[in-house]
Tab-separated table of C-alpha atoms in Angstrom:
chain	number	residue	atom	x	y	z
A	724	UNK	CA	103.140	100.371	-119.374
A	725	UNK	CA	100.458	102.146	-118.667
A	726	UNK	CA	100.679	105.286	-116.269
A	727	UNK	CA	98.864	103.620	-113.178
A	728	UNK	CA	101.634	100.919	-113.796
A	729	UNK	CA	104.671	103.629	-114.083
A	730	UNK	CA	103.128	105.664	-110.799
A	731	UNK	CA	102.609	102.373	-108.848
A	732	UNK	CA	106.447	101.100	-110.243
A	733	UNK	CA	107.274	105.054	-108.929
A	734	UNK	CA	105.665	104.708	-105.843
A	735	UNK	CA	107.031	101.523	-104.844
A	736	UNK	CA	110.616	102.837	-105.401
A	737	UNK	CA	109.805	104.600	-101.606
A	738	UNK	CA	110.704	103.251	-98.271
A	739	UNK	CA	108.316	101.339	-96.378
A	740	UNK	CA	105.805	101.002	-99.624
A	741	UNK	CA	105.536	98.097	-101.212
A	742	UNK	CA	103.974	97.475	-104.854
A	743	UNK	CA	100.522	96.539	-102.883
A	744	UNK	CA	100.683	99.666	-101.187
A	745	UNK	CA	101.624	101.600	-104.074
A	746	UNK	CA	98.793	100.501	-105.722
A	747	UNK	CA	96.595	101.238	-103.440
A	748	UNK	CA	97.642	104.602	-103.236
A	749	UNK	CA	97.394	105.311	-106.756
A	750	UNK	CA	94.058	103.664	-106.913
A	751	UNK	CA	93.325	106.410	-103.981
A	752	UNK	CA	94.848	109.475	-106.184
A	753	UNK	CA	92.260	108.577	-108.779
A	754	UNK	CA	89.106	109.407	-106.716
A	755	UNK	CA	91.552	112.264	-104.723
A	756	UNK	CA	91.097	116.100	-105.318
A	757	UNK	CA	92.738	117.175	-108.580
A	758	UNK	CA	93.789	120.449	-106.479
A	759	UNK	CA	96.113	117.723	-103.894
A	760	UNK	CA	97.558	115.880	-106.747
A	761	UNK	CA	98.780	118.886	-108.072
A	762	UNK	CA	99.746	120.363	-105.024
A	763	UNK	CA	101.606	117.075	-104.087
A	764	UNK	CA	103.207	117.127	-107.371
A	765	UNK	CA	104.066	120.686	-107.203
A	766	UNK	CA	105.961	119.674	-103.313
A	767	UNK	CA	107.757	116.873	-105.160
A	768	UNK	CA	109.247	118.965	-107.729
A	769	UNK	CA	109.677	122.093	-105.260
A	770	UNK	CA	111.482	119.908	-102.344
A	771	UNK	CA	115.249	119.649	-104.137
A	772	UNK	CA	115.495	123.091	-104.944
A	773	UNK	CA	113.800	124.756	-102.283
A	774	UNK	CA	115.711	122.834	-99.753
A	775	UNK	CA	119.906	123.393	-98.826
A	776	UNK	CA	121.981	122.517	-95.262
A	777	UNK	CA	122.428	125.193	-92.709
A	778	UNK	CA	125.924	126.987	-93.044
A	779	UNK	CA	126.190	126.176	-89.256
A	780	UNK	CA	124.742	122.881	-88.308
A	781	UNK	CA	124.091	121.060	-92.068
A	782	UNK	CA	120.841	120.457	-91.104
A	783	UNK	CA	118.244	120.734	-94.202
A	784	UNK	CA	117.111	124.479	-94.715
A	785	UNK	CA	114.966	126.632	-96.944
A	786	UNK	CA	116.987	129.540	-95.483
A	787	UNK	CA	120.680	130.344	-94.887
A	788	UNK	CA	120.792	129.140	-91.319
A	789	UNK	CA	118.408	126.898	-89.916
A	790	UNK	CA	114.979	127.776	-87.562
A	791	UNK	CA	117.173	126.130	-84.489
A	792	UNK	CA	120.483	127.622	-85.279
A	793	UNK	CA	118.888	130.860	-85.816
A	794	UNK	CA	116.898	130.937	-82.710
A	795	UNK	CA	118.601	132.853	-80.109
A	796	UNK	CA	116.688	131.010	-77.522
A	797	UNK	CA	118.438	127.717	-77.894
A	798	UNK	CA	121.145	127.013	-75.935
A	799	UNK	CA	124.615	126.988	-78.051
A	800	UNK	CA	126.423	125.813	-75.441
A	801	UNK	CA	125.213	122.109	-76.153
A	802	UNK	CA	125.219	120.387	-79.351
A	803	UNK	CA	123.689	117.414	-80.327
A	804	UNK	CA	126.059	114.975	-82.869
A	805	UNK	CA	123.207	113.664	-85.217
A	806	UNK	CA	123.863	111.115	-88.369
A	807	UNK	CA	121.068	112.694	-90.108
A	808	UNK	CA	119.092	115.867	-91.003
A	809	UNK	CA	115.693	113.577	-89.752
A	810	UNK	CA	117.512	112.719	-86.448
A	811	UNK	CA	117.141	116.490	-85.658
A	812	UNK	CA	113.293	116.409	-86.280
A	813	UNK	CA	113.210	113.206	-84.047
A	814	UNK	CA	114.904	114.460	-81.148
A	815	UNK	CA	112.923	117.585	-81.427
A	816	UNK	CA	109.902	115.945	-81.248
A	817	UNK	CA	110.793	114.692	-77.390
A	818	UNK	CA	110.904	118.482	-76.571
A	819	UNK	CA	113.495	117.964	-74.075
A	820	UNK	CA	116.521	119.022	-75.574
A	821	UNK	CA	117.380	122.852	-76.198
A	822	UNK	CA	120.262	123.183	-77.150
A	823	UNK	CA	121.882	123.072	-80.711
A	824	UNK	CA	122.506	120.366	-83.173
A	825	UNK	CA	125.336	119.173	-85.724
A	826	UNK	CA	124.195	117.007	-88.611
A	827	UNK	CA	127.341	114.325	-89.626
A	828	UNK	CA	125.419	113.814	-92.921
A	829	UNK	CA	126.203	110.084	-92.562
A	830	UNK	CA	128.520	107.660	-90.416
A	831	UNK	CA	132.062	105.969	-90.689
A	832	UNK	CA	131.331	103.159	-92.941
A	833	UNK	CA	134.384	101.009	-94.503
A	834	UNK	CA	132.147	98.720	-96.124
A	835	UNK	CA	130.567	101.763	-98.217
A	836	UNK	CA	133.011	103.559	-98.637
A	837	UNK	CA	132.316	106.482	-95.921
A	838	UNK	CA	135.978	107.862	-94.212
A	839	UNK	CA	135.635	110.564	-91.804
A	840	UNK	CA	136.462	112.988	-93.974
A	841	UNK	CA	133.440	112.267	-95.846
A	842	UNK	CA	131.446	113.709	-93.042
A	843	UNK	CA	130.682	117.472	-91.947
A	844	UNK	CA	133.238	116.586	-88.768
A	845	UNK	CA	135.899	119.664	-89.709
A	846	UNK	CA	132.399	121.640	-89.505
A	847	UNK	CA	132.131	120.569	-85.946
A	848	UNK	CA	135.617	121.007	-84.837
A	849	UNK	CA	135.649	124.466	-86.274
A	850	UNK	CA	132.820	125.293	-84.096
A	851	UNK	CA	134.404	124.234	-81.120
A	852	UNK	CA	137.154	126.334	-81.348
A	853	UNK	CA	136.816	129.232	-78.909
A	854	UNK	CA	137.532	131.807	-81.275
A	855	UNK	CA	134.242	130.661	-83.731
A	856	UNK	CA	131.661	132.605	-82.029
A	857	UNK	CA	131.040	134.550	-78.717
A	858	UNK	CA	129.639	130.919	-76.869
A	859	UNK	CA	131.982	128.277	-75.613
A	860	UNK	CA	130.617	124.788	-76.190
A	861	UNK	CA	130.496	123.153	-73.123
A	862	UNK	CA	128.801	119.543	-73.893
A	863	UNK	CA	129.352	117.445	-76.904
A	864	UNK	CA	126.364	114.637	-77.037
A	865	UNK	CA	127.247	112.252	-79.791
A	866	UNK	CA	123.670	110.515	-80.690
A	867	UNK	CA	124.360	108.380	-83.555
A	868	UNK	CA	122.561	105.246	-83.825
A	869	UNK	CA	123.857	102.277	-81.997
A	870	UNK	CA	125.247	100.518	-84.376
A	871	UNK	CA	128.278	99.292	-85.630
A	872	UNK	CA	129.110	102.336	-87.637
A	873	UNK	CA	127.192	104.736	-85.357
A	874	UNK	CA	129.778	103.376	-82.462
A	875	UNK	CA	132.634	103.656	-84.422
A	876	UNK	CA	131.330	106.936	-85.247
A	877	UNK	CA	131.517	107.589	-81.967
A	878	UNK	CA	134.439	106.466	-80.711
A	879	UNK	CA	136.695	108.294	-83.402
A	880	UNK	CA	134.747	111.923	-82.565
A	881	UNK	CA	135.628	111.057	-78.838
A	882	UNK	CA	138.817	110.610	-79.607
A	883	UNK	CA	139.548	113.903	-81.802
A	884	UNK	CA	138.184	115.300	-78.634
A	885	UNK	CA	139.221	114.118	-75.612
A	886	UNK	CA	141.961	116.230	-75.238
A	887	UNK	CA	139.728	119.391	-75.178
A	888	UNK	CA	138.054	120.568	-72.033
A	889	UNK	CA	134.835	120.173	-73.850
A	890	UNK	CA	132.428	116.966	-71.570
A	891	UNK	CA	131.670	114.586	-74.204
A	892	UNK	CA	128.558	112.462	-73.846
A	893	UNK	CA	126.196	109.971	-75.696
A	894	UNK	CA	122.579	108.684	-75.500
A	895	UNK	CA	122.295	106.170	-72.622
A	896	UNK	CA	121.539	102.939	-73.944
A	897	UNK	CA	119.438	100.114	-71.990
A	898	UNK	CA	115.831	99.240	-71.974
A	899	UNK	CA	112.782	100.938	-74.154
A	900	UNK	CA	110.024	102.522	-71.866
A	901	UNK	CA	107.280	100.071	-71.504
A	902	UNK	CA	109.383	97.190	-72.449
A	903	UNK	CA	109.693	93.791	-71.187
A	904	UNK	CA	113.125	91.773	-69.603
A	905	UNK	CA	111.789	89.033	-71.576
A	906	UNK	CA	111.922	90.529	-75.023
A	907	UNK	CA	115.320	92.286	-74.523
A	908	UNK	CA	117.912	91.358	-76.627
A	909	UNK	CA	121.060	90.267	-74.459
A	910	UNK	CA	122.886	92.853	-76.025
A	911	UNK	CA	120.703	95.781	-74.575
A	912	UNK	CA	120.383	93.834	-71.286
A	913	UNK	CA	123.576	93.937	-70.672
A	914	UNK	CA	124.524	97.470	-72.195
A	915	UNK	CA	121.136	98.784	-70.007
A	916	UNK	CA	123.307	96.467	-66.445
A	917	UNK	CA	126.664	98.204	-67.304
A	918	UNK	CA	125.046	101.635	-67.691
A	919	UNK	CA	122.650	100.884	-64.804
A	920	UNK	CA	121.455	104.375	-62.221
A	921	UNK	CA	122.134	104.967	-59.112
A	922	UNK	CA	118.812	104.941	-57.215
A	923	UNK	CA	119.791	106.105	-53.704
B	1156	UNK	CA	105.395	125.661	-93.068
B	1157	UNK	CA	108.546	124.555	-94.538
B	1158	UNK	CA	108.476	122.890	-97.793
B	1159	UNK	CA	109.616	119.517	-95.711
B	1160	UNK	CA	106.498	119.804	-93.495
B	1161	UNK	CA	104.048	120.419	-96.363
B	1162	UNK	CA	105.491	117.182	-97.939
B	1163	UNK	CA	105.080	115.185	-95.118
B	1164	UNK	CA	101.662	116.646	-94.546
B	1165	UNK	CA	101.217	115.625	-98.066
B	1166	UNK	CA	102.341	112.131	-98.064
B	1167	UNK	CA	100.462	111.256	-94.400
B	1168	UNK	CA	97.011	111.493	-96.106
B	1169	UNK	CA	98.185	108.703	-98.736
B	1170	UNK	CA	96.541	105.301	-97.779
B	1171	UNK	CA	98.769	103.435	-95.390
B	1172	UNK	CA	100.854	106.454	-94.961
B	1173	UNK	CA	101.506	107.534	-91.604
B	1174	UNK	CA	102.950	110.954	-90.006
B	1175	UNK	CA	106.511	108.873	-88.662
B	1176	UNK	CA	106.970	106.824	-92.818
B	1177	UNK	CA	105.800	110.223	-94.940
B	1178	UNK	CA	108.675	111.555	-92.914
B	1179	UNK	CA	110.978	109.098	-93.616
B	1180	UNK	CA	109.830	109.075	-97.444
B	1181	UNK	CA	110.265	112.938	-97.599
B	1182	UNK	CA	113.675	112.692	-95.998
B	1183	UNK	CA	113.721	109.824	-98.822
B	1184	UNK	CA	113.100	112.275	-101.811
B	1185	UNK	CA	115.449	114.647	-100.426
B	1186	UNK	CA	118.617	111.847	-101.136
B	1187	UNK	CA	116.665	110.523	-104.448
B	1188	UNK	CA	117.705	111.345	-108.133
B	1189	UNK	CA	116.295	114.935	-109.296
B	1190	UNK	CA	114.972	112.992	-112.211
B	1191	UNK	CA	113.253	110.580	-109.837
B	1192	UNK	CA	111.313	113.109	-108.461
B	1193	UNK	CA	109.999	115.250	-111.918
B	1194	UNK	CA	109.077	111.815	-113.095
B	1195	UNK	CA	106.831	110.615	-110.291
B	1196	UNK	CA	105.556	114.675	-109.735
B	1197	UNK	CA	104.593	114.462	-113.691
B	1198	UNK	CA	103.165	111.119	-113.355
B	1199	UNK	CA	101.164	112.459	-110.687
B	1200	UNK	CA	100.070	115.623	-112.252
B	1201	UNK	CA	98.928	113.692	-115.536
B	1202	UNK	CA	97.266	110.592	-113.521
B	1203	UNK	CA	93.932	111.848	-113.816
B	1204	UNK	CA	93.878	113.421	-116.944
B	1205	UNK	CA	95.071	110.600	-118.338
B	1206	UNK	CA	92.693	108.293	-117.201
B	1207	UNK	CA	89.498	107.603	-117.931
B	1208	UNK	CA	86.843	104.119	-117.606
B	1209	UNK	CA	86.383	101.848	-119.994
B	1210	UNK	CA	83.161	102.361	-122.213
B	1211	UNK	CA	82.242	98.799	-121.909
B	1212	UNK	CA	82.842	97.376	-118.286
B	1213	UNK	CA	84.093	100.645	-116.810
B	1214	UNK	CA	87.688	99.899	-115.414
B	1215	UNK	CA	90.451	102.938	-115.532
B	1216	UNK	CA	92.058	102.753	-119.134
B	1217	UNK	CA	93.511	105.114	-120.824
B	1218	UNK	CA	92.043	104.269	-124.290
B	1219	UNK	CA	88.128	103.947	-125.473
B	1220	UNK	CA	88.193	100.327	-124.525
B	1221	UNK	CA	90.498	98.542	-121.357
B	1222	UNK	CA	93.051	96.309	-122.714
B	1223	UNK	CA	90.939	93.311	-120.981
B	1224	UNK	CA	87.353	94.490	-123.285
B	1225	UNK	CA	89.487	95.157	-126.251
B	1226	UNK	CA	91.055	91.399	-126.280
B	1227	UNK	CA	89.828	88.869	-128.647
B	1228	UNK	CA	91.198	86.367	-126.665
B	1229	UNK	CA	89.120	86.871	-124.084
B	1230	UNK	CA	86.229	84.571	-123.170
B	1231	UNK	CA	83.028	87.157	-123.031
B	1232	UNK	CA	80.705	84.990	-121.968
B	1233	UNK	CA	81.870	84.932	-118.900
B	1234	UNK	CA	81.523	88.574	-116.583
B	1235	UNK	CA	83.036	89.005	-113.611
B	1236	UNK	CA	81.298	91.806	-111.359
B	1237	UNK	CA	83.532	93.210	-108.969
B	1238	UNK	CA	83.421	96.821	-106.533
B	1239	UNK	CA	85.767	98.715	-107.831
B	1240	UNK	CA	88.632	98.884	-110.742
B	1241	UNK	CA	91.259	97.649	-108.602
B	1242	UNK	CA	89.613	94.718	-107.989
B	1243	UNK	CA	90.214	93.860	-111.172
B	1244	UNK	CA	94.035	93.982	-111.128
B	1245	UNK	CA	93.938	91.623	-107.890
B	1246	UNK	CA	91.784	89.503	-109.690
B	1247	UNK	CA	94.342	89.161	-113.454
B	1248	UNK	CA	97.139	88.661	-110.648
B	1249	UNK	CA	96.011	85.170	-110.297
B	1250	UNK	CA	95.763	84.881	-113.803
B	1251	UNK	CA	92.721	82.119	-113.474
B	1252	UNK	CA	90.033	83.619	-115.267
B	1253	UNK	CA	90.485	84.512	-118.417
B	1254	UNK	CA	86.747	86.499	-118.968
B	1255	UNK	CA	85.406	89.889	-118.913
B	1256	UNK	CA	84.886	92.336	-115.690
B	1257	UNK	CA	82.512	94.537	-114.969
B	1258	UNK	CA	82.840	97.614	-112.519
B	1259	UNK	CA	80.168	98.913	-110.495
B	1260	UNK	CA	81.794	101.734	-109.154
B	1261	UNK	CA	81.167	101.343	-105.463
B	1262	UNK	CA	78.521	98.450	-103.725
B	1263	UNK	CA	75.178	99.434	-102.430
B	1264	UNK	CA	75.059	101.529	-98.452
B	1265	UNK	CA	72.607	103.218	-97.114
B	1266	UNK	CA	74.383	104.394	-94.794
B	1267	UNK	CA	76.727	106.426	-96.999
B	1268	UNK	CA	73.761	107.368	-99.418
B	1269	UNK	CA	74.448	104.772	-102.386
B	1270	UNK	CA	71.711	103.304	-103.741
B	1271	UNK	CA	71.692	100.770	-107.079
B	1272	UNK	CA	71.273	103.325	-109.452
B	1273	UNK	CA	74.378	105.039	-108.313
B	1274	UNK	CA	76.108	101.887	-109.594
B	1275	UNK	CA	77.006	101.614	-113.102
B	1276	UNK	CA	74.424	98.254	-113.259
B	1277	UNK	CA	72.096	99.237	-116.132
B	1278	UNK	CA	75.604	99.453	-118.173
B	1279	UNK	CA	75.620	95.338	-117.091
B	1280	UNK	CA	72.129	94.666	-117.712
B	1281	UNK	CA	72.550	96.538	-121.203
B	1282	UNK	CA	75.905	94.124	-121.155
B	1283	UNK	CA	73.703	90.802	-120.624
B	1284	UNK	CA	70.827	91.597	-123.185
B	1285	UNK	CA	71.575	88.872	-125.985
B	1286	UNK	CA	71.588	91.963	-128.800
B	1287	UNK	CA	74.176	93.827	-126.676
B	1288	UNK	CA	76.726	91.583	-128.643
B	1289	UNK	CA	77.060	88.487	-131.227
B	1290	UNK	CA	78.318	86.618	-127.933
B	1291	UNK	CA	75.552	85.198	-125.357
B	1292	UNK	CA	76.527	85.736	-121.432
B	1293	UNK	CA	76.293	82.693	-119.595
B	1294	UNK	CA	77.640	83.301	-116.005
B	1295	UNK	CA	77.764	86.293	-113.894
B	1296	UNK	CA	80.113	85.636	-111.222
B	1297	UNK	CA	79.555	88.192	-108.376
B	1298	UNK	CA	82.912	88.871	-106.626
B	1299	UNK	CA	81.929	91.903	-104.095
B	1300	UNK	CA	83.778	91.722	-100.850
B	1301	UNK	CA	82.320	89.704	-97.991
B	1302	UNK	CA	80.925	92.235	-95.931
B	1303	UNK	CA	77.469	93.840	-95.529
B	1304	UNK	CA	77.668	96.071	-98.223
B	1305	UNK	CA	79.380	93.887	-100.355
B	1306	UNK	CA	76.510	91.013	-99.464
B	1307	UNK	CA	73.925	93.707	-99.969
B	1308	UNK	CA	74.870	94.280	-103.557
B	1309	UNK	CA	75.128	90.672	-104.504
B	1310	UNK	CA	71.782	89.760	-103.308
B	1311	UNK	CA	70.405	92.955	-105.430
B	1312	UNK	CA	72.414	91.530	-108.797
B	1313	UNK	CA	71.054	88.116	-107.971
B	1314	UNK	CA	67.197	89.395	-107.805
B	1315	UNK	CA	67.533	91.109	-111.059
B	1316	UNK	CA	69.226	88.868	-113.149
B	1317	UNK	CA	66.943	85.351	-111.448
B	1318	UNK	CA	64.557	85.494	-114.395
B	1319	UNK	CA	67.253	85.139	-116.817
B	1320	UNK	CA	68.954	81.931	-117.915
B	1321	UNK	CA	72.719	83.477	-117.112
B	1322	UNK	CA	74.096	81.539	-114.455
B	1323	UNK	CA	74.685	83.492	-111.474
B	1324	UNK	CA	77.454	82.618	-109.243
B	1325	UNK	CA	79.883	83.732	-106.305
B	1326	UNK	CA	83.425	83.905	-104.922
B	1327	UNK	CA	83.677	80.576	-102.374
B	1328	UNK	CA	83.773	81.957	-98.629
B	1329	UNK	CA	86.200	79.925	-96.555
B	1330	UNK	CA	89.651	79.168	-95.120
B	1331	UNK	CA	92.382	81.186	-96.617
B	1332	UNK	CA	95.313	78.497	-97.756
B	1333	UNK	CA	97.439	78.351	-95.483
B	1334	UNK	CA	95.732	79.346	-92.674
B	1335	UNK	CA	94.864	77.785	-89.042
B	1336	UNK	CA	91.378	76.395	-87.978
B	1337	UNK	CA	92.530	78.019	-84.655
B	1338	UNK	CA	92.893	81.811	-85.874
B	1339	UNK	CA	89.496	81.333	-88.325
B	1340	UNK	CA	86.848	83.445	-87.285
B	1341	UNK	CA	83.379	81.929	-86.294
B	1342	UNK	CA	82.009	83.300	-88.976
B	1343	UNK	CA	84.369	82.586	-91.329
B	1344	UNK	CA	84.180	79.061	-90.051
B	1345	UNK	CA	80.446	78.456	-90.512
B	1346	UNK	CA	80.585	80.007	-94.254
B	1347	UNK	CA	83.527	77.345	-94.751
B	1348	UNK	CA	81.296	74.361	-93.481
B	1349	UNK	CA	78.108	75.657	-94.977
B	1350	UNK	CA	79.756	75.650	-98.700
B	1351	UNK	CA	82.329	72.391	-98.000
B	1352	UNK	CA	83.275	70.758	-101.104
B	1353	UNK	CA	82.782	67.459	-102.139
B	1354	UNK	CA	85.807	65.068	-102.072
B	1355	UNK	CA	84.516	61.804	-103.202
């Protein structure tokens, strides 16, 4: 194999690039800069060991705590459930959440193999206990996907805590912004009636 | 910048690579197999030195000679012109012709400042002169893209090589298989009635 063969078999090994794409990037790296190839390789080797999870939310890190849970700014009163490290970055993105964030590292899965306690959940509860730091959490928003898993996700965090004073929330389901009845899935149509707001 | 960001940065100027999928591939690498990621950052780093064109019809290789020029079996009487080196991997995917390629390196624009003899051409003309070689060209088949530029640079082969008794052709314009009168454009449409084929 030749090595444009074993970088577009490489490159094709990533998500959302197929082996036409890779090999159109690699055909691109060939008339790139030397300077971002080797920068780009340099990153690639770098990311693993430059990168760990925040001792407080298990979000990924170059630093002990992460640039959220490290910001006095943010609100600790609130955290944010998240599956994901990359959930984080996407709800960040919206700019309208400030408070802090708790990364599961995955979801309840049966069929793979995932239990609960193969998630960062005793993490969580041990920063809800009122002794943990000088904030009381007040809010608990679970935002794992909806899914299957995500929901049963879900449903076993709101049961560990419903006996806690702590309000336990999730992300609102129901139609995307700029969507169309038509195109709706049933399933979201009728999640988006039974969660419907009260207008006046 | 964390290292995360630089990545992503990274990854979003690849072809076909947006901001939202180098995130997800980052995110990607960050799960992936240590070993996964030295191999494709060393097959990235060593692309380009690797690599260099072919000293006969100037496709990447990474010997003296492409695997295609340095195959007996081969029929070299037969040259296939095409843009760019790429061009000739999408053409062996069919695995129809079984000649020779020859790369020009680019197609004739104005309006980005290339001009013929910024294509490797007088390698081809040196290709088609009956001492070049104990075997005798007889067809050039032009396969630039259909578009302007691509037109542009066929016409110019065409000029140079009419006083010669190689047979000059050029990839049929027409329908893709498989596709819809409906969704063909016009011009598409015309070039496919202009160039119908026979059928009895």
């Amino acid at each position: 194999m030749t090595i444009i063969d074993q970088l577009i078999h490489g490159f094709s090994r990533l998500p959302g690039v197929g082996k036409k794409s890779a090999g159109r990037i690699v055909y691109f790296l060939l008339k790139a800069d030397t300077d971002y190839l080797n920068t780009l390789a340099d990153l690639i080797k770098r990311l693993k060991p430059s990168i760990r999870t925040c001792g407080v939310c298990g979000t990924y890190t170059e630093s002990e705590l992460c640039n959220i849970c490290s910001d006095s700014g943010r609100d600790s009163e609130h955290i944010c459930v998240v599956e994901e490290s990359k959930d984080v970055q996407t709800i960040e993105s919206t700019g309208v959440f400030n408070g802090t964030y708790h990364v599961l590292g995955g979801v309840i899965s049966p069929i793979d193999g995932v239990g609960p306690e193969d998630l960062f959940i005793r993490k969580l509860l041990a920063r809800l206990t009122p002794n943990f730091s000088e904030v009381e959490v007040k809010e608990v928003i679970i935002a794992t996907n909806p899914t299957i898993e995500g929901d049963t996700t879900a449903l076993y965090l709101v049961n560990l805590l419903k006996n806690t004073d702590i309000t336990i929330s999730r992300l609102a389901l129901g139609l995307p912004v700029g969507g169309d009845l038509e195109y709706a899935d049933k399933l979201t149509l009728s999640r988006s009636l039974n969660g419907r707001t009260k207008l006046s």
